[in-house]
PDB file of C-alpha atoms in Angstrom:
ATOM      1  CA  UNK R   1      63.203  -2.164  29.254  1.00  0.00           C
ATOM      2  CA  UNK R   2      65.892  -0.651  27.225  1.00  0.00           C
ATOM      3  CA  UNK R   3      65.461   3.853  27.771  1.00  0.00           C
ATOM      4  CA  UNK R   4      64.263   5.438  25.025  1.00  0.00           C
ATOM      5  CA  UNK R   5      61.593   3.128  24.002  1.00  0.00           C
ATOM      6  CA  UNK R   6      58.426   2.726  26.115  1.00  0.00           C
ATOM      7  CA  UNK R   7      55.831   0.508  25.895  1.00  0.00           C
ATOM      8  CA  UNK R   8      53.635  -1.739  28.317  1.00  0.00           C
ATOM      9  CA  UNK R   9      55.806  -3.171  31.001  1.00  0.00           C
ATOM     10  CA  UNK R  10      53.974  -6.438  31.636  1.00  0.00           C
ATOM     11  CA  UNK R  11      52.188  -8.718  29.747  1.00  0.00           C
ATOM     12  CA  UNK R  12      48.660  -8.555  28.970  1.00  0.00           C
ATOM     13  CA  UNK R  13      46.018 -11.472  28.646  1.00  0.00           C
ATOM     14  CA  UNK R  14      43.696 -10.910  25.526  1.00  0.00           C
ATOM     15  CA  UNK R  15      40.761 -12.879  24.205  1.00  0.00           C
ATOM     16  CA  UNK R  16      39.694 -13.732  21.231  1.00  0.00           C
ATOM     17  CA  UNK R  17      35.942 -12.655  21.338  1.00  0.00           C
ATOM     18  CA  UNK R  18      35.643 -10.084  18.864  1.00  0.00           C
ATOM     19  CA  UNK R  19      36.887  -8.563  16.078  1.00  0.00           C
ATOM     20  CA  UNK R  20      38.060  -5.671  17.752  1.00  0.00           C
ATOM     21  CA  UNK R  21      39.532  -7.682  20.393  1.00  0.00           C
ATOM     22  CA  UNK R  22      41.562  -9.598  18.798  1.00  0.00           C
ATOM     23  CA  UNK R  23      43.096  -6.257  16.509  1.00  0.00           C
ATOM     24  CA  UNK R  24      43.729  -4.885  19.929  1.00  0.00           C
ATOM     25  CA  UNK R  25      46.685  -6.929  20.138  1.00  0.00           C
ATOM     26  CA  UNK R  26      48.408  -4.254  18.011  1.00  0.00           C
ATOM     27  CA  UNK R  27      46.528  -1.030  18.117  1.00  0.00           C
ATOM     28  CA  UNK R  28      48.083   2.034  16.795  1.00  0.00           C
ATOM     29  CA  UNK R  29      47.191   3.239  20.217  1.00  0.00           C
ATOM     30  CA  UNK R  30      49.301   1.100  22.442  1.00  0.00           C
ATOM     31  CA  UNK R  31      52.940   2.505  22.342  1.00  0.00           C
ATOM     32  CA  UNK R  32      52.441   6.012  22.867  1.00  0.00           C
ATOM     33  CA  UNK R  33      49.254   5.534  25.200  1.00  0.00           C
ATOM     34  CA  UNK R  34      51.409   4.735  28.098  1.00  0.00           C
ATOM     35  CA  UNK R  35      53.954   7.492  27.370  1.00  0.00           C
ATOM     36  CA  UNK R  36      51.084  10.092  27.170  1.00  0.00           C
ATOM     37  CA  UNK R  37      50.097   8.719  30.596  1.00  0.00           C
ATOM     38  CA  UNK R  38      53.539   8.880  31.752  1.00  0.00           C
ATOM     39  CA  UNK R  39      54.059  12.505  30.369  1.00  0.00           C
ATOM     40  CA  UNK R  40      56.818  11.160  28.162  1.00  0.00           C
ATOM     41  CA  UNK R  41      56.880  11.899  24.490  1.00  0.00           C
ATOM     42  CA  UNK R  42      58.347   9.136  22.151  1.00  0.00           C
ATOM     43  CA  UNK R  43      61.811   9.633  21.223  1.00  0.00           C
ATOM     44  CA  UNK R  44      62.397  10.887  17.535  1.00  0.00           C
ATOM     45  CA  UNK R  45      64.391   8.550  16.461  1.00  0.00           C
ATOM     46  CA  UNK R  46      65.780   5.107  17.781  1.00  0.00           C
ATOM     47  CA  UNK R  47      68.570   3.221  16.533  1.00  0.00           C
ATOM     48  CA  UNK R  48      68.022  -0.593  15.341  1.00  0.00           C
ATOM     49  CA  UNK R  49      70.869  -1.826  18.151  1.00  0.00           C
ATOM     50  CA  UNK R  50      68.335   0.295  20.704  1.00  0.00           C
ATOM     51  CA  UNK R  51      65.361  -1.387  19.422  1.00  0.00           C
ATOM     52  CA  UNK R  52      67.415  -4.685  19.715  1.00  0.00           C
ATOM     53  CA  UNK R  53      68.248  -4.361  22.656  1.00  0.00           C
ATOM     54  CA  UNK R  54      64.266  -3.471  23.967  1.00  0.00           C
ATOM     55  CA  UNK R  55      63.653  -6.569  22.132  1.00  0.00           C
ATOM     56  CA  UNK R  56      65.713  -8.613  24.044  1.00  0.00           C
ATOM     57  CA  UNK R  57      64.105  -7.246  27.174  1.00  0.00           C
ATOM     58  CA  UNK R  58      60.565  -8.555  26.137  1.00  0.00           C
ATOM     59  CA  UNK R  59      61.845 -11.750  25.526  1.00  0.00           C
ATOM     60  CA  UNK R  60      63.605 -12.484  28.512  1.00  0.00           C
ATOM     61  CA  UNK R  61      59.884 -11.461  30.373  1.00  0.00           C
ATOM     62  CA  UNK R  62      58.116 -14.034  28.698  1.00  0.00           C
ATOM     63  CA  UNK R  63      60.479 -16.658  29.245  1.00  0.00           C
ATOM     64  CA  UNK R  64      58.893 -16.638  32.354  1.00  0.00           C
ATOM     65  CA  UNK R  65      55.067 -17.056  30.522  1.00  0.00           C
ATOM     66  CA  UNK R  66      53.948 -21.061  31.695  1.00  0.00           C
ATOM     67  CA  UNK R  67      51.943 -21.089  28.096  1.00  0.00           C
ATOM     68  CA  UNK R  68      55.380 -20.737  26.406  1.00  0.00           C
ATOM     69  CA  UNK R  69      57.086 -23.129  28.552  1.00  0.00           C
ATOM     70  CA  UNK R  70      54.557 -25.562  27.632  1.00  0.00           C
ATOM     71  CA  UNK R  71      54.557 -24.928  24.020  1.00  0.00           C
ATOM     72  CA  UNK R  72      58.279 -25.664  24.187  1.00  0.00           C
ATOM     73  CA  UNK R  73      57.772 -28.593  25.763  1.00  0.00           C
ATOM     74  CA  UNK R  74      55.302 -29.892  23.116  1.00  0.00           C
ATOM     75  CA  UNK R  75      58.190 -29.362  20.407  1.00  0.00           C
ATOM     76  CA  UNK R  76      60.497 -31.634  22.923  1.00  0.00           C
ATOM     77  CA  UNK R  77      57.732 -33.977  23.055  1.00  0.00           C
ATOM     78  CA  UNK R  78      56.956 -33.790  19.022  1.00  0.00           C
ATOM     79  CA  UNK R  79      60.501 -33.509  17.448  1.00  0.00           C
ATOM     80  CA  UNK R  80      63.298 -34.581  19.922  1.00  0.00           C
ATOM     81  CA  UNK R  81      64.401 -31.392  20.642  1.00  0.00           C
ATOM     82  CA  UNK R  82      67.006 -31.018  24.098  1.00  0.00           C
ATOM     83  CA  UNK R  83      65.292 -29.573  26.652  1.00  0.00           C
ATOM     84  CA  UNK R  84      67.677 -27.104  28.063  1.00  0.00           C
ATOM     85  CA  UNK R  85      67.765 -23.627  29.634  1.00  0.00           C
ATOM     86  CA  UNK R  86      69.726 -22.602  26.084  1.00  0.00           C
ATOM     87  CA  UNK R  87      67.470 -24.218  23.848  1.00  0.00           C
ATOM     88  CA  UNK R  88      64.540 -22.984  25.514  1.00  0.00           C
ATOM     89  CA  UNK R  89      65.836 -19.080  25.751  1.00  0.00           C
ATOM     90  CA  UNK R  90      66.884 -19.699  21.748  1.00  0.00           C
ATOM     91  CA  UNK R  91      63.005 -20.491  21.580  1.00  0.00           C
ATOM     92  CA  UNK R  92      61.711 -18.388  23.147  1.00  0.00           C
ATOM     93  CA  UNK R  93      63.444 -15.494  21.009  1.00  0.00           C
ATOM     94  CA  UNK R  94      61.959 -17.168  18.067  1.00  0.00           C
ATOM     95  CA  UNK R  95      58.608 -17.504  19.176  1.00  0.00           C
ATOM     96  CA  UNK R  96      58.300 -13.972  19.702  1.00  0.00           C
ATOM     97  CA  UNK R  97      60.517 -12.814  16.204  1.00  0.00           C
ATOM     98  CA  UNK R  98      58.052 -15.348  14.339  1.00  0.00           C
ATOM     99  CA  UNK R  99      54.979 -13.882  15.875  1.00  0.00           C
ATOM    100  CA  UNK R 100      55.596 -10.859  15.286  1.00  0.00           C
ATOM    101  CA  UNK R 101      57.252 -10.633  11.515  1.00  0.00           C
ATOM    102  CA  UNK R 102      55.225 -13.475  10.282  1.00  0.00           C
ATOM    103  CA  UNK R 103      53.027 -13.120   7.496  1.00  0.00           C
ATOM    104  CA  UNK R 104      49.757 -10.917   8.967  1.00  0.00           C
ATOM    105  CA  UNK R 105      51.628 -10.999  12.730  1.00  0.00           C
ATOM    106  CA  UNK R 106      52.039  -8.478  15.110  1.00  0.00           C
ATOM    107  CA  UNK R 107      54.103  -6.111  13.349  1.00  0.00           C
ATOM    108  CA  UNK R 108      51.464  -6.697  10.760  1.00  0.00           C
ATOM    109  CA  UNK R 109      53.568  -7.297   7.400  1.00  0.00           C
ATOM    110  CA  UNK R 110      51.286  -8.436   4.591  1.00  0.00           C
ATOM    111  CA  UNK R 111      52.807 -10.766   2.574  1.00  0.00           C
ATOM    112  CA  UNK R 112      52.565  -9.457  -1.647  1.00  0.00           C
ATOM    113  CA  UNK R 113      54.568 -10.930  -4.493  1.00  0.00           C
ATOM    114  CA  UNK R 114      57.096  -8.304  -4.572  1.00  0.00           C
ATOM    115  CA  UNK R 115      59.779 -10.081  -6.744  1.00  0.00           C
ATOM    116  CA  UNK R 116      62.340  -8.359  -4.296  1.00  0.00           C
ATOM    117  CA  UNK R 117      65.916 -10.433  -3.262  1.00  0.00           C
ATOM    118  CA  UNK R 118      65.686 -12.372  -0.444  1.00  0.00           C
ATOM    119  CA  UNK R 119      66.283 -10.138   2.630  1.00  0.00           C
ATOM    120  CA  UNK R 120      64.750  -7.821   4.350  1.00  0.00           C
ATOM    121  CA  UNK R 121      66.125  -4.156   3.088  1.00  0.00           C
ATOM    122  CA  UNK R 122      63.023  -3.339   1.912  1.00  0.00           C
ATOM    123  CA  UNK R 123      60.399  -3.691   4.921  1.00  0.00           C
ATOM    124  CA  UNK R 124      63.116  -1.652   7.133  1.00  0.00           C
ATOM    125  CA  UNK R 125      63.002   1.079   4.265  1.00  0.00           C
ATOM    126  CA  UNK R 126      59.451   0.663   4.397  1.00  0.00           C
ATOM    127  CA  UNK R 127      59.408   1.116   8.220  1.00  0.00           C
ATOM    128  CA  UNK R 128      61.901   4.231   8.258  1.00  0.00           C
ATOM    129  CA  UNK R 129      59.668   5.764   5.681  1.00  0.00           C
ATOM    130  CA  UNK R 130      56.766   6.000   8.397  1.00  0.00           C
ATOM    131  CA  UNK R 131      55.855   9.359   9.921  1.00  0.00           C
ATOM    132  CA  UNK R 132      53.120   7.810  11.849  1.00  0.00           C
ATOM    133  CA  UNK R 133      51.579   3.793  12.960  1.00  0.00           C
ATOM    134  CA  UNK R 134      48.666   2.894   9.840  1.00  0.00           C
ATOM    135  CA  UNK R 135      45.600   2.179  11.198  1.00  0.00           C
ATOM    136  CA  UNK R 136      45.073  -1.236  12.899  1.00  0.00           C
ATOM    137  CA  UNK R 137      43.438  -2.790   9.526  1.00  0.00           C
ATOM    138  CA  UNK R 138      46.406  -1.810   7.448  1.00  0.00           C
ATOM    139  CA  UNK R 139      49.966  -2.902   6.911  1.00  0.00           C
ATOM    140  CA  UNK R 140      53.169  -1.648   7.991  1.00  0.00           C
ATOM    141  CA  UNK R 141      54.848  -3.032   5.127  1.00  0.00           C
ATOM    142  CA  UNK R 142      54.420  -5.440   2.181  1.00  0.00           C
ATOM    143  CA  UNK R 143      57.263  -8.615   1.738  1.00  0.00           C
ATOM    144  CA  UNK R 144      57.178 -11.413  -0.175  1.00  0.00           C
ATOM    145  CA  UNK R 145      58.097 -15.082   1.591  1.00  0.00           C
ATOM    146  CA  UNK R 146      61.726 -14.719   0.784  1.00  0.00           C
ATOM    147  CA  UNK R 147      61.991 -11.221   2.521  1.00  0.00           C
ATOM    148  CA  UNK R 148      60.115 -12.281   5.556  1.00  0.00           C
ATOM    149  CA  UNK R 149      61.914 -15.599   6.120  1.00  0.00           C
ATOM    150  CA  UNK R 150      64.986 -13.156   6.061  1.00  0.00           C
ATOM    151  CA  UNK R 151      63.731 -10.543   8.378  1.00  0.00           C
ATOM    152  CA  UNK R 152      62.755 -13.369  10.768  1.00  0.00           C
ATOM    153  CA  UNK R 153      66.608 -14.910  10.776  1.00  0.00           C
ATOM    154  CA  UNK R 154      68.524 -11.453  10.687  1.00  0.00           C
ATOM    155  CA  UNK R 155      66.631 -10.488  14.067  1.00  0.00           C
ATOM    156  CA  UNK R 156      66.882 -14.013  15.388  1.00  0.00           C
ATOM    157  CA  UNK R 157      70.830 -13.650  15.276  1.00  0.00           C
ATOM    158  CA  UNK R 158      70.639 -10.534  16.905  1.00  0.00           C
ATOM    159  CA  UNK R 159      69.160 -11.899  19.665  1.00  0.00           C
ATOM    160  CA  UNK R 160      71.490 -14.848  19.982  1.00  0.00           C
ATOM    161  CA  UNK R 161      69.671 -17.296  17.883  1.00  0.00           C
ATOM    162  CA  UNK R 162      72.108 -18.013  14.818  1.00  0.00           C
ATOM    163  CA  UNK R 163      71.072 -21.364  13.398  1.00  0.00           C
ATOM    164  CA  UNK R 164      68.274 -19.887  11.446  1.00  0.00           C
ATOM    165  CA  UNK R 165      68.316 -19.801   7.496  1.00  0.00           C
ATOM    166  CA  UNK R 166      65.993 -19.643   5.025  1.00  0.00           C
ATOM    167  CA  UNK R 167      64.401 -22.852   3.090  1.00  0.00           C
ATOM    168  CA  UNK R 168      62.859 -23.265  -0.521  1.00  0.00           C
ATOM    169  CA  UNK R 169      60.030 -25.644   0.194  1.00  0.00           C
ATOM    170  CA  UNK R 170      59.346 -25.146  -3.599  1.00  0.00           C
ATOM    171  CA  UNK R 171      61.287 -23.380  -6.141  1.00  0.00           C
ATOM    172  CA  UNK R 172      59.608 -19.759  -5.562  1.00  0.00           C
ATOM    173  CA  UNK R 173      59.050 -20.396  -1.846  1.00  0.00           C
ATOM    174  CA  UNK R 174      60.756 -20.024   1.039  1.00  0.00           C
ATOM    175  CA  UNK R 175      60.394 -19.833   5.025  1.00  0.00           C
ATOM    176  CA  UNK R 176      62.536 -20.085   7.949  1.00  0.00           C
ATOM    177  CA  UNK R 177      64.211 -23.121   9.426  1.00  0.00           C
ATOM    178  CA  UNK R 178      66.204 -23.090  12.879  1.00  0.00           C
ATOM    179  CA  UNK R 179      68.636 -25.638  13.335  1.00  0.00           C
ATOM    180  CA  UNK R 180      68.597 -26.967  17.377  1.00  0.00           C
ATOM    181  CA  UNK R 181      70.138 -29.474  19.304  1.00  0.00           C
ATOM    182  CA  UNK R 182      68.346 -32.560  19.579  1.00  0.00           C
ATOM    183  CA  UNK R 183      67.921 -35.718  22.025  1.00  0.00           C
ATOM    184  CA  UNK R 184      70.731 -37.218  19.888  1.00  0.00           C
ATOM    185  CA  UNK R 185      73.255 -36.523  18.100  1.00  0.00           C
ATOM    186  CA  UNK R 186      71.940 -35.105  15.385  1.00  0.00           C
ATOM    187  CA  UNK R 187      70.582 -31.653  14.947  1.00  0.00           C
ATOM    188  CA  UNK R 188      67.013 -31.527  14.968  1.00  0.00           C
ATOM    189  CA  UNK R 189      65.552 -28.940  11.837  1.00  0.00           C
ATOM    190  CA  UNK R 190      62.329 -26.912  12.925  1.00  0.00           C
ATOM    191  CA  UNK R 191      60.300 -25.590   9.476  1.00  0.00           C
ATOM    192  CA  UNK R 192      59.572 -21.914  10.907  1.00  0.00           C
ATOM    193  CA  UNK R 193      56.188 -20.767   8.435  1.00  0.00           C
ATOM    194  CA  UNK R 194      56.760 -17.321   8.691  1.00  0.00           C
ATOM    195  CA  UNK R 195      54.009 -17.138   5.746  1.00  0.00           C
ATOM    196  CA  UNK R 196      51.163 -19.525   5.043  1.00  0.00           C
ATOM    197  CA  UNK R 197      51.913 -20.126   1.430  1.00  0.00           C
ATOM    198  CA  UNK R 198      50.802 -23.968   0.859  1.00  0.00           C
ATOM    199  CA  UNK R 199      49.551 -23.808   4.542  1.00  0.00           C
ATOM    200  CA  UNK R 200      46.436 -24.472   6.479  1.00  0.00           C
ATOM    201  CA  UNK R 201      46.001 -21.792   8.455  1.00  0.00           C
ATOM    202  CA  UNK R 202      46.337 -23.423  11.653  1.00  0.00           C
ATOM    203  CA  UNK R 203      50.284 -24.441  10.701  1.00  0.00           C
ATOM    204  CA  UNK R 204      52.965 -22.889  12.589  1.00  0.00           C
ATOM    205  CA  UNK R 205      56.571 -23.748  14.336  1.00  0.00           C
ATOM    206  CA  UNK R 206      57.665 -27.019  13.659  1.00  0.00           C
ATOM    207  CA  UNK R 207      54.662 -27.780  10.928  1.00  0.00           C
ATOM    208  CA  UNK R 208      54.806 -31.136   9.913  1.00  0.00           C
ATOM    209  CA  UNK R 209      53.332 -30.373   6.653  1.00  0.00           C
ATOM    210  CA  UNK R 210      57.524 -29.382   5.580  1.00  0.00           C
ATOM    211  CA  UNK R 211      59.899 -31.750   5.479  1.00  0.00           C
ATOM    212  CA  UNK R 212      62.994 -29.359   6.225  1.00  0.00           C
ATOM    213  CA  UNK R 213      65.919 -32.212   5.464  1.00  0.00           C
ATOM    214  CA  UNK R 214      64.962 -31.615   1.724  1.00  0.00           C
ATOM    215  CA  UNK R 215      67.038 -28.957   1.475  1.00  0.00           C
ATOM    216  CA  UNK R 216      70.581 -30.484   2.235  1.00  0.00           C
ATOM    217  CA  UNK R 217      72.496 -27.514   3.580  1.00  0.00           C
ATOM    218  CA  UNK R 218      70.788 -24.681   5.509  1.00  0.00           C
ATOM    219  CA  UNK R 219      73.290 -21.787   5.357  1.00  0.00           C
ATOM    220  CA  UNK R 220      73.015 -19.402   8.670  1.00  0.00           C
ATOM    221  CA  UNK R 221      71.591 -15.741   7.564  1.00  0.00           C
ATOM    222  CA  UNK R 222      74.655 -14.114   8.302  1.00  0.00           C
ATOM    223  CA  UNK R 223      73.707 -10.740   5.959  1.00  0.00           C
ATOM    224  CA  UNK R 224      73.349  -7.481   7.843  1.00  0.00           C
ATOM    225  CA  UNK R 225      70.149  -6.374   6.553  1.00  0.00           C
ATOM    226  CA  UNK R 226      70.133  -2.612   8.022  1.00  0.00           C
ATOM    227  CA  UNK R 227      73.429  -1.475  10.236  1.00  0.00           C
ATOM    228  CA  UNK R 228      72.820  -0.967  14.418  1.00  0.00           C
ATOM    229  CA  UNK R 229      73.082   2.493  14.111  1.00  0.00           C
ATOM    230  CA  UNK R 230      70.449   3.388  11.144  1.00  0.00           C
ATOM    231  CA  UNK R 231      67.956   4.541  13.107  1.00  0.00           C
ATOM    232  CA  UNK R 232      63.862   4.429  12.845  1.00  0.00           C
ATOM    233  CA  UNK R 233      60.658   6.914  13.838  1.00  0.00           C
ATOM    234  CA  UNK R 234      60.605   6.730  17.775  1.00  0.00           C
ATOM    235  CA  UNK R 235      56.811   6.265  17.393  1.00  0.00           C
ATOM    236  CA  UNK R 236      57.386   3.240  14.803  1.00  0.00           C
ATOM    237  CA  UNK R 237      60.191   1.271  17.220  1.00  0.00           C
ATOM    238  CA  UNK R 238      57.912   2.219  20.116  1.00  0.00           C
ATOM    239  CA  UNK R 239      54.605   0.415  18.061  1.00  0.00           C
ATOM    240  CA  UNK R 240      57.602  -2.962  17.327  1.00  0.00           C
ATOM    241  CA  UNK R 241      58.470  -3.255  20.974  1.00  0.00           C
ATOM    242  CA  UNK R 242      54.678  -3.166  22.200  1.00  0.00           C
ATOM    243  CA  UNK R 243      53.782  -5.682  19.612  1.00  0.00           C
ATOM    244  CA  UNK R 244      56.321  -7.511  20.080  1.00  0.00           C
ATOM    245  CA  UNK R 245      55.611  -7.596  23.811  1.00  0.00           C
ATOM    246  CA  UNK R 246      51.528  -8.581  22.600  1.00  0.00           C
ATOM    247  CA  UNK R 247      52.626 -12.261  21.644  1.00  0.00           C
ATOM    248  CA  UNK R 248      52.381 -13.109  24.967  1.00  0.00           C
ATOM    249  CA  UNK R 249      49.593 -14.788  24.808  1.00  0.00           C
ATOM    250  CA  UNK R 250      48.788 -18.512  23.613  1.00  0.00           C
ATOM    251  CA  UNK R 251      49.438 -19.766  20.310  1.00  0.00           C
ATOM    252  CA  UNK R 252      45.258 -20.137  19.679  1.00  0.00           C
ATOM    253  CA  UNK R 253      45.002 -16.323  20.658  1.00  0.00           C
ATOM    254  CA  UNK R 254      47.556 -15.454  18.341  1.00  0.00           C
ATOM    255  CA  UNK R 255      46.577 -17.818  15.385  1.00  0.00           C
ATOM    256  CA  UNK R 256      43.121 -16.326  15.307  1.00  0.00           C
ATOM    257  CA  UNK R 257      44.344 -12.785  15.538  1.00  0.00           C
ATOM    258  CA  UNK R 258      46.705 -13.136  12.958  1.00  0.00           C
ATOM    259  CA  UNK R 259      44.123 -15.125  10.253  1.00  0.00           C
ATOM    260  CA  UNK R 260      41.564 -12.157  11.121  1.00  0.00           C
ATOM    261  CA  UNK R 261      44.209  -9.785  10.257  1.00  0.00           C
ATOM    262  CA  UNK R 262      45.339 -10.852   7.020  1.00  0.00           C
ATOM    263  CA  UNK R 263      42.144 -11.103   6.012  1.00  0.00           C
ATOM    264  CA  UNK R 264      41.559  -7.565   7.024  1.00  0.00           C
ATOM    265  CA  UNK R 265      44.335  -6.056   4.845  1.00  0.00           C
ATOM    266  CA  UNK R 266      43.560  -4.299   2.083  1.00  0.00           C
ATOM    267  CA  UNK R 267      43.865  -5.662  -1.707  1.00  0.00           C
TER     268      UNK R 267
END
């Protein structure tokens, strides 16, 4: 783990019984609970390439999750993707990035018509405008499906993914795609839902209910959204890191968290 930001340093099983269970994927709590027990305050500030690089930390511990490896291996199975070491460490990064800054996910972002351009300026805004983590039931920020898909490629890239762009389903709709090698020689296209716009709940990476050749060209997200060295609340990085770190656990786990959380933001 990257110094400066602390959070849980392995990751934790959670079920899905109640209410209160699943939520405590997230809780305000979790970030600075282990620093208090540690004696270590948050630090004030942390820069984006810091909370980057933490990031990249978590993700390279759950490559190691079987759950993951098997989930990956269901998308080899399902759309002829190459099952490498790179392919799987590019999807493993975007497991986690989707889990996390999708639509009611672990960074809990509620999704709003906000009629904002398609990136994600305003949810970092949003985030460096926090003094302290909302209660579990509320939002961190407020996006529309442009300005999620966006967040979900710019971090994506950081981490090494940069095939990722964003893809207008509709005219006014738009989620993530990541472009991968395939079995042959063509590229395989995997629809990343990073809201459920149009979507059964129970849709995520590589939906088939998105046909992502209709777009002809995917263009990489190659904008730089917020610069490395603009920097955030310590508390708020710390609260990204552990919740990024909480979507290690099984897609069902997550799905059900994430529908009870949506449904738990306010109007």
């Amino acid at each position: 783990m990257d110094e400066g930001i602390e959070a849980e340093s392995s990751p934790r099983r959670f079920t899905s019984r109640t209410l209160a269970g699943l939520l405590a994927l997230v809780t305000p709590s979790l970030p600075t609970a282990a620093a208090r027990a540690e004696g270590v305050a948050p630090p004030v500030f942390v820069s984006v390439d810091k909370l980057v690089r933490s990031l990249e930390s978590v993700a390279s511990e759950q490559e190691r999750l079987p759950f993951v490896r098997a989930e990956f291996a269901e998308l080899v199975r399902t759309h002829g993707l190459l099952d490498s070491a790179d392919v799987y460490r590019a999807y493993v990064r975007v497991r986690m990035i989707f889990e996390a800054a999708r639509e009611g996910g672990t960074w809990r972002i509620r999704w709003r018509v906000t009629d904002r351009e398609p990136r994600s300026d305003e949810i970092w805004r949003e985030w460096r405008a926090l003094r302290s983590i909302p209660p579990e039931r509320e939002p961190t920020a407020t996006a529309e499906c442009d300005e999620l898909a966006a967040l979900f490629s710019f971090l994506v890239r950081k981490l090494g993914v940069p095939e990722t762009g964003l893809f207008w389903s509709t005219r006014d709709h738009a989620i993530a795609v990541w472009t991968a090698p395939g079995t042959s020689k063509k590229p395989v296209r995997i629809p990343v839902p990073t809201s459920q716009v149009g979507l059964d709940e129970a849709e995520t990476i590589g939906t088939k209910e998105v046909d992502p050749w209709k777009q002809k060209t995917i263009y990489p997200y190659s904008r730089k959204d917020v610069d490395d060295q603009v920097t955030l609340p310590g508390r708020i990085a710390t609260f990204l890191v552990a919740a990024a770190r909480a979507t290690a656990v099984p897609r069902a786990e997550l799905d059900a968290a994430r529908n009870i959380r949506v449904n738990s933001f306010p109007p």
